[in-house]
PDB file of C-alpha atoms in Angstrom:
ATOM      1  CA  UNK A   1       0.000   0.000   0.000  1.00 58.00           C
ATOM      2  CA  UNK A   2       1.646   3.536  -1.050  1.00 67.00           C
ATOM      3  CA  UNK A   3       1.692   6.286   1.207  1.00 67.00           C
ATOM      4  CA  UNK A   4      -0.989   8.196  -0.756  1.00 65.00           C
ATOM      5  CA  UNK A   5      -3.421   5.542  -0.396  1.00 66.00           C
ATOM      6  CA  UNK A   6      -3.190   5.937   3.946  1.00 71.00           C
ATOM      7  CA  UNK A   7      -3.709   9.948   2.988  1.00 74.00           C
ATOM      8  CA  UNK A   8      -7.564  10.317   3.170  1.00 69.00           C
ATOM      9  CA  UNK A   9      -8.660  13.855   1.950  1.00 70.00           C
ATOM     10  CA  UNK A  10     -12.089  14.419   4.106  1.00 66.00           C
ATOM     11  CA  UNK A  11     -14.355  17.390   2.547  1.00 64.00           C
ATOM     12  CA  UNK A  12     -13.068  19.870   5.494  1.00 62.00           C
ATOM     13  CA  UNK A  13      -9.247  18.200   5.368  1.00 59.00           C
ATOM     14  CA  UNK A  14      -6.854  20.452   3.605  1.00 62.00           C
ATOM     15  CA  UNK A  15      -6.565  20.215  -0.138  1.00 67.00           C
ATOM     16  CA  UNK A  16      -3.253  21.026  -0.076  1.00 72.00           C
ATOM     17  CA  UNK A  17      -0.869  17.951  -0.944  1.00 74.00           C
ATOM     18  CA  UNK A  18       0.604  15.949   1.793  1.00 74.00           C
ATOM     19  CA  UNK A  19       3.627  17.596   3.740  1.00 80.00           C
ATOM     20  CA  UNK A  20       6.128  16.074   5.034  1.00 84.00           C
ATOM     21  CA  UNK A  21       4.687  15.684   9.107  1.00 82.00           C
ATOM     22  CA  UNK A  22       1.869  13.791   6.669  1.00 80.00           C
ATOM     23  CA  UNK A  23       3.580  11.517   4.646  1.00 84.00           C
ATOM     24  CA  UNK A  24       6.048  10.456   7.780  1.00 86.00           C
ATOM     25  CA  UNK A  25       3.387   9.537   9.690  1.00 84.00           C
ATOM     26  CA  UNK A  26       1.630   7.779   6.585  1.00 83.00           C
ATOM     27  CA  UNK A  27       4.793   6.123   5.697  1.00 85.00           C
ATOM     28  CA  UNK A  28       5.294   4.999   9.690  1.00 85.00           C
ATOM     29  CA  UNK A  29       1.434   3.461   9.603  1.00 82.00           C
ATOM     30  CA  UNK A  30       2.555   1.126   6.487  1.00 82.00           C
ATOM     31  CA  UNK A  31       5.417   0.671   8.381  1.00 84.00           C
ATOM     32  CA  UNK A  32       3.707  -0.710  11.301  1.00 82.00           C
ATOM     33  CA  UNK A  33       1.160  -2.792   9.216  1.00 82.00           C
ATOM     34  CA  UNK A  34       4.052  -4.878   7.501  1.00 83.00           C
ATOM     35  CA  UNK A  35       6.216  -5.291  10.554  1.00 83.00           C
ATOM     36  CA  UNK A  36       3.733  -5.978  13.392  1.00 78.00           C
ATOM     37  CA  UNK A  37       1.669  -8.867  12.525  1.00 79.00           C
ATOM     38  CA  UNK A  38      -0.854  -8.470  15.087  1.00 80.00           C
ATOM     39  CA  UNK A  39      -1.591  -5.071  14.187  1.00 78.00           C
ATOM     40  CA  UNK A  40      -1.761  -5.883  10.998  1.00 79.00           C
ATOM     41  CA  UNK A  41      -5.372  -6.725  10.817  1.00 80.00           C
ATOM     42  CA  UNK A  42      -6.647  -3.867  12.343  1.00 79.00           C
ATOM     43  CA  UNK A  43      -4.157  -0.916  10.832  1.00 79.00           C
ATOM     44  CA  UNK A  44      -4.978  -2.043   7.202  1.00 82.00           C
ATOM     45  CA  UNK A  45      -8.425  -0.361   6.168  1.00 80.00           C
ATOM     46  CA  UNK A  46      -7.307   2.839   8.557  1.00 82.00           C
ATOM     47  CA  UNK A  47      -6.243   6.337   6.681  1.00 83.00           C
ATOM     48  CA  UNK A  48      -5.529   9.862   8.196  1.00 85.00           C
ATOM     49  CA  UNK A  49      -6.876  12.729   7.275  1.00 86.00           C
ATOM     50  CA  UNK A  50      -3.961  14.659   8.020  1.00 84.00           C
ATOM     51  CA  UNK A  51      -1.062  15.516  10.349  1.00 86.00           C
ATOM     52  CA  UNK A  52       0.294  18.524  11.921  1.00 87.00           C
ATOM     53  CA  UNK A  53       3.108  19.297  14.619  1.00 88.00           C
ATOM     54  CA  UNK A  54       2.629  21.777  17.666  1.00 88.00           C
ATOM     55  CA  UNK A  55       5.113  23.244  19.788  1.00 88.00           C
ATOM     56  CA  UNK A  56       4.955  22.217  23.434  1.00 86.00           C
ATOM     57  CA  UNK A  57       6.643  23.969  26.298  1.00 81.00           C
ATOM     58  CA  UNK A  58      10.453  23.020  26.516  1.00 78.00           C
ATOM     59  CA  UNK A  59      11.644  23.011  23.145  1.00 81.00           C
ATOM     60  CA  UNK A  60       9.778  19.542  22.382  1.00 85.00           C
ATOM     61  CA  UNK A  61       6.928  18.931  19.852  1.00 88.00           C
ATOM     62  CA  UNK A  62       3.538  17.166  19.676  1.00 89.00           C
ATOM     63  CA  UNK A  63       2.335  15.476  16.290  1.00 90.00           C
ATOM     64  CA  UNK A  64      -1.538  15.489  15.880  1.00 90.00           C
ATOM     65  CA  UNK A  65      -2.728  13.118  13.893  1.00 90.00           C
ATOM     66  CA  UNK A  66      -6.519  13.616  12.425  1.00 89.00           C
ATOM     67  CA  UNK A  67      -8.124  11.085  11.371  1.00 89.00           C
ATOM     68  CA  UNK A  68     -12.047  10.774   9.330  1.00 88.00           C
ATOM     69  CA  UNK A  69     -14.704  10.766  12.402  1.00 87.00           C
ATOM     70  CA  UNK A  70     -16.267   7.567  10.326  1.00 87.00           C
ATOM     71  CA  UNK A  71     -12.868   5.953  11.321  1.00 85.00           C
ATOM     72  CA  UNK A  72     -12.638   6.594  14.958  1.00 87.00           C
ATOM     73  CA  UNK A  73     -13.848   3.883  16.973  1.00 89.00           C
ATOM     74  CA  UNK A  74     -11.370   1.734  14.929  1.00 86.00           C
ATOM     75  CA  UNK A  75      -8.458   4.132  15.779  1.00 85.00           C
ATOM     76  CA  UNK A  76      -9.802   3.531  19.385  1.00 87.00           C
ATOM     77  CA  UNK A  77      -9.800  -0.229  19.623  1.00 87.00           C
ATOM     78  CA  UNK A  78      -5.880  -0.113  18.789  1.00 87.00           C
ATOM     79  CA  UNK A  79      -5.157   3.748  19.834  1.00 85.00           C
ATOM     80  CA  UNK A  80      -2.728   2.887  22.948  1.00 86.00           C
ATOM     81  CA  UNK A  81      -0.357   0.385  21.004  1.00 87.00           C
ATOM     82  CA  UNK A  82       0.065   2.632  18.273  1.00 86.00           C
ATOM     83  CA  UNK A  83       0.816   5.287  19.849  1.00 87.00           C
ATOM     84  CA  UNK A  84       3.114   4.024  21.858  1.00 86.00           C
ATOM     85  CA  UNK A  85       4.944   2.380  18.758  1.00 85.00           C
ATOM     86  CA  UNK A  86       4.583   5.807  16.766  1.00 87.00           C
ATOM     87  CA  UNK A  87       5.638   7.481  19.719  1.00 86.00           C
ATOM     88  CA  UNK A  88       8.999   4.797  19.682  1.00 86.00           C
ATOM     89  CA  UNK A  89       9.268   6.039  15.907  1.00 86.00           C
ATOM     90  CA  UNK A  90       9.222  10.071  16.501  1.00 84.00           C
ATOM     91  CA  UNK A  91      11.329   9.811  19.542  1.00 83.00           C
ATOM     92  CA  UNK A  92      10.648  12.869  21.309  1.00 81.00           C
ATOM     93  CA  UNK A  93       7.597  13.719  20.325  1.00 86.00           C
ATOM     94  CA  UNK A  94       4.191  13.338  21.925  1.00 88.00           C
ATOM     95  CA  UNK A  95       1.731  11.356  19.538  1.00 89.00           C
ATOM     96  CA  UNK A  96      -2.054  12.497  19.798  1.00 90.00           C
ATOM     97  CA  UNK A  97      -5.173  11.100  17.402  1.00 90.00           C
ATOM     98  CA  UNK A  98      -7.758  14.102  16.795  1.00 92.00           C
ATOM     99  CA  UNK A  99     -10.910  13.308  14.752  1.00 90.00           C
ATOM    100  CA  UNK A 100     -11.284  15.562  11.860  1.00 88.00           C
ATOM    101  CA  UNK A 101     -14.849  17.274  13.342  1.00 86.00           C
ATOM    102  CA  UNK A 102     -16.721  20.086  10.883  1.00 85.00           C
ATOM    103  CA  UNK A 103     -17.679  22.919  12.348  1.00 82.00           C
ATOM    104  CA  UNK A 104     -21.244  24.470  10.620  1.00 82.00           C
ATOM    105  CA  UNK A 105     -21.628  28.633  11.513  1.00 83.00           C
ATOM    106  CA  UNK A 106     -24.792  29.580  13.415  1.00 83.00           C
ATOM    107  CA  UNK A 107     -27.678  30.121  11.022  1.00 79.00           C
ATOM    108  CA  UNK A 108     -28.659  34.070  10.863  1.00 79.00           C
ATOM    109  CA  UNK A 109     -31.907  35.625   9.047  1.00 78.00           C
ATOM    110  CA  UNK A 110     -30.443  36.245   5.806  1.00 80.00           C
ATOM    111  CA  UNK A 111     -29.019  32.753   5.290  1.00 76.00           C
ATOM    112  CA  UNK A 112     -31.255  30.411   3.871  1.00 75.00           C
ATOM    113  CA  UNK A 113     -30.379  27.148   5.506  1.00 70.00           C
ATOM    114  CA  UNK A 114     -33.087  24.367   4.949  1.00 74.00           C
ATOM    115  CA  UNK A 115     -32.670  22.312   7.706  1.00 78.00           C
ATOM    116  CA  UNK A 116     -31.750  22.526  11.648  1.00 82.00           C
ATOM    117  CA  UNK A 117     -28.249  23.273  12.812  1.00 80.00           C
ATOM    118  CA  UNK A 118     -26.958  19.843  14.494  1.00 82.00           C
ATOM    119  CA  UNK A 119     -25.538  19.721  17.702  1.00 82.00           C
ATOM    120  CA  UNK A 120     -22.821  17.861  16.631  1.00 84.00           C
ATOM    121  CA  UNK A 121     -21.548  20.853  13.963  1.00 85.00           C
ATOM    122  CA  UNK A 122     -21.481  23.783  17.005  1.00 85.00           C
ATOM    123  CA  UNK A 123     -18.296  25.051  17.986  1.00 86.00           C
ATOM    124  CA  UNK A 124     -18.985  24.011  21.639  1.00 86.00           C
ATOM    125  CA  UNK A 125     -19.649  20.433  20.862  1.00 88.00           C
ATOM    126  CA  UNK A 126     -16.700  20.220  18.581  1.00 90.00           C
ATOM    127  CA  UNK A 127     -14.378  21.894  21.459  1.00 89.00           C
ATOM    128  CA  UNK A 128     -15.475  19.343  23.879  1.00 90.00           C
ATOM    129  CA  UNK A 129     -14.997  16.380  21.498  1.00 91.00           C
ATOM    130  CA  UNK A 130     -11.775  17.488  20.638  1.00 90.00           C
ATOM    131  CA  UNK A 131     -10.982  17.264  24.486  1.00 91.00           C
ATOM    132  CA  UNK A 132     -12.204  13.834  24.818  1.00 90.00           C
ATOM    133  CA  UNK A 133     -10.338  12.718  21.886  1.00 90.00           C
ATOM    134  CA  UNK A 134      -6.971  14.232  23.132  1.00 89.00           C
ATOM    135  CA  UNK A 135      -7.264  12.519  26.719  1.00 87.00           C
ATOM    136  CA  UNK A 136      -8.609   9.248  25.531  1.00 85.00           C
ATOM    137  CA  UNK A 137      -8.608   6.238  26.720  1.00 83.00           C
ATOM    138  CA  UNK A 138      -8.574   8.435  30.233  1.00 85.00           C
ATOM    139  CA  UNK A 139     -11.797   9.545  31.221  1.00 85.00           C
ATOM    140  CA  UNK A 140     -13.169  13.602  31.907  1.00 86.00           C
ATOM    141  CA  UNK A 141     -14.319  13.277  35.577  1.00 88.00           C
ATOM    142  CA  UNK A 142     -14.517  17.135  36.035  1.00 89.00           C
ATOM    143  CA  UNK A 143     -14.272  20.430  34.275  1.00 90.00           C
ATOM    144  CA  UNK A 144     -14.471  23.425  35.895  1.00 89.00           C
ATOM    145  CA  UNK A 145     -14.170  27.454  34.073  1.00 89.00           C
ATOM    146  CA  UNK A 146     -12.324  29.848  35.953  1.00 89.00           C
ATOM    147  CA  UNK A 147     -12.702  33.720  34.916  1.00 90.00           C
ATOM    148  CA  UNK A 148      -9.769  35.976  36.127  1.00 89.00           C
ATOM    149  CA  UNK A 149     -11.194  39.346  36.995  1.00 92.00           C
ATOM    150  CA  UNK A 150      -9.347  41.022  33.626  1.00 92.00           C
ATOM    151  CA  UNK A 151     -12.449  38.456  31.844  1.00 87.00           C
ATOM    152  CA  UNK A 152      -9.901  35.950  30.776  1.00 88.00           C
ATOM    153  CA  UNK A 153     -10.948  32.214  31.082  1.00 89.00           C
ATOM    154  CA  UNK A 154      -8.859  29.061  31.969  1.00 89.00           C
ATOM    155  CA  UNK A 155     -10.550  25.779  31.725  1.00 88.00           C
ATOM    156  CA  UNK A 156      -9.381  23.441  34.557  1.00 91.00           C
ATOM    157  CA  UNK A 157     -10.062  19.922  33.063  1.00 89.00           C
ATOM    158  CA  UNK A 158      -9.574  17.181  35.676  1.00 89.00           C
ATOM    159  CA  UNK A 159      -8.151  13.540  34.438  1.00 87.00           C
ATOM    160  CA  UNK A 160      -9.109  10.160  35.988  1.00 86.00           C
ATOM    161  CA  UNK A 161      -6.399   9.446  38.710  1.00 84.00           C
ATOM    162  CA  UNK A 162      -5.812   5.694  37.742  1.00 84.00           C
ATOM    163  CA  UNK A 163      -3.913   7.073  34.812  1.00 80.00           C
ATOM    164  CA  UNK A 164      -1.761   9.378  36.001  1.00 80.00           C
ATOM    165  CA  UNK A 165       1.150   8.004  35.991  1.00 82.00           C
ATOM    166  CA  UNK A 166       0.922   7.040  32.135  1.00 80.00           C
ATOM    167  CA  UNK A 167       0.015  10.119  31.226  1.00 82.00           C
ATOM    168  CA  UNK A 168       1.216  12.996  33.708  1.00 84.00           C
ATOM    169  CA  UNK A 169       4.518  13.744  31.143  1.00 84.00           C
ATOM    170  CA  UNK A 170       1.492  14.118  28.359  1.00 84.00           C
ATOM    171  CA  UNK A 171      -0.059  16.969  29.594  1.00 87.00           C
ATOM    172  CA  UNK A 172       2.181  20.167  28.656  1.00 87.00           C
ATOM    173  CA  UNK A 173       1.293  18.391  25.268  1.00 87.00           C
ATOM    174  CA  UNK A 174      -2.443  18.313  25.669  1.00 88.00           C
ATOM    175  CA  UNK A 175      -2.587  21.716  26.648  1.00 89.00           C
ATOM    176  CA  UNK A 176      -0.527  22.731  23.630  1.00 90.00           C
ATOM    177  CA  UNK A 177      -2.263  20.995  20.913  1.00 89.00           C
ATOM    178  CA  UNK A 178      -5.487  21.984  22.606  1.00 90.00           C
ATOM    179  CA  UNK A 179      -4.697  25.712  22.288  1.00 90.00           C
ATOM    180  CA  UNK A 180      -3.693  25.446  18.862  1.00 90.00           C
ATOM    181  CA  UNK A 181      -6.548  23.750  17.517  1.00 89.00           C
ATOM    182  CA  UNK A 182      -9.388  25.108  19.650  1.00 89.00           C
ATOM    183  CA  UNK A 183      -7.919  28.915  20.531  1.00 89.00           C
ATOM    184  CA  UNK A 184      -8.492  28.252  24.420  1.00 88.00           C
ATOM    185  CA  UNK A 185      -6.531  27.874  27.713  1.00 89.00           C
ATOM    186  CA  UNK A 186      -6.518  24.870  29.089  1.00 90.00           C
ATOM    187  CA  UNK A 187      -5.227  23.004  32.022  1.00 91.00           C
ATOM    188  CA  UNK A 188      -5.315  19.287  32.904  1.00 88.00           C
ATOM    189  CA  UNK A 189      -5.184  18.060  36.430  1.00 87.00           C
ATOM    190  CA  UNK A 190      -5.558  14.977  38.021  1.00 85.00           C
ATOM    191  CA  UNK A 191      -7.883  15.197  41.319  1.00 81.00           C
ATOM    192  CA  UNK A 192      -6.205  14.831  45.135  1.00 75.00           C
ATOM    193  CA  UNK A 193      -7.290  11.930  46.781  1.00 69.00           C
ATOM    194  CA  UNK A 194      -8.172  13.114  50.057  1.00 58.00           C
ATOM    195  CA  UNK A 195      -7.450  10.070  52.938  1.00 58.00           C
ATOM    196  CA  UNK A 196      -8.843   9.838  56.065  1.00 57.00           C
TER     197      UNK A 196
END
């Protein structure tokens, strides 16, 4: 399978041609599909809809991978292994699968939109889906806005605790990626366990 065939151009993807963040990562799925044979199975009918790489706090760098939202729950069922073996790959980089969501603008008077607005196209459902998808497997347990007095807001997102040690050197990179793609602050926690 060529590289272009694991390149999967979704209608709100980029039309540019794959870069080079693209076609590495493309190139390191085939990879992984010829030289694992257990992942074999489950890597061949997957494609990416495209790849970018965020700066993260310290000098290091976070690839985002977005895949078709069709795709997803496949990505999911083998999501920790591969990233751990992409992550093995890019050494030094953090490895993150984002579903490529569309966003639809809210309908005003003049526009003459037919049909209803789904929840799943606003920007607020899109933001919190792009949160899930970032964290997962880990669960959301908690999310809590704080507004500064100056009117800026920081999101305080907390993390199940039963992962935190596989993911506490992760989240300088969540935060990145998730200002980058979404425009907000965000901060990921994991919750004190308080013993008595």
């Amino acid at each position: 399978m060529s590289v272009q065939h694991k390149i999967f151009r979704t209608a709100n993807a980029p039309t540019t041609p794959p870069d080079e963040t693209e076609t590495s990562v493309a190139q390191a799925l085939i990879d992984l599909e010829n030289n694992v044979p257990d992942l074999k199975s489950e890597l061949r009918p997957l494609q990416i809809s495209a790849a970018r790489e965020v700066d993260v706090r310290g000098g290091k760098k976070a690839i985002v991978i977005f895949v078709p939202v069709p795709q997803l729950k496949a990505f999911h069922k083998v999501q920790q292994r591969l990233t751990r073996e992409l992550e093995k790959k890019f050494s030094d980089r953090h490895v993150v699968f984002v579903a490529q969501r569309r966003m639809l603008r809210k309908p005003t008077r003049n526009s003459r939109v037919k049909q209803k607005r789904p929840r799943s196209r606003t920007l607020t459902n899109v933001h919190e889906k792009i949160l899930e998808d970032l964290v997962f497997p880990t669960e959301i347990v908690g999310k809590r806005t704080r507004v500064a007095t100056d009117g800026s807001k920081l999101l305080k997102v907390f993390l199940d605790s039963k992962d935190a040690t596989s993911l506490e050197y992760k989240l300088d990179s969540f935060s990145s990626v998730y200002r980058r793609l979404t425009g907000k602050d965000v901060v990921f926690e994991f919750p004190v366990q308080v013993q008595e």
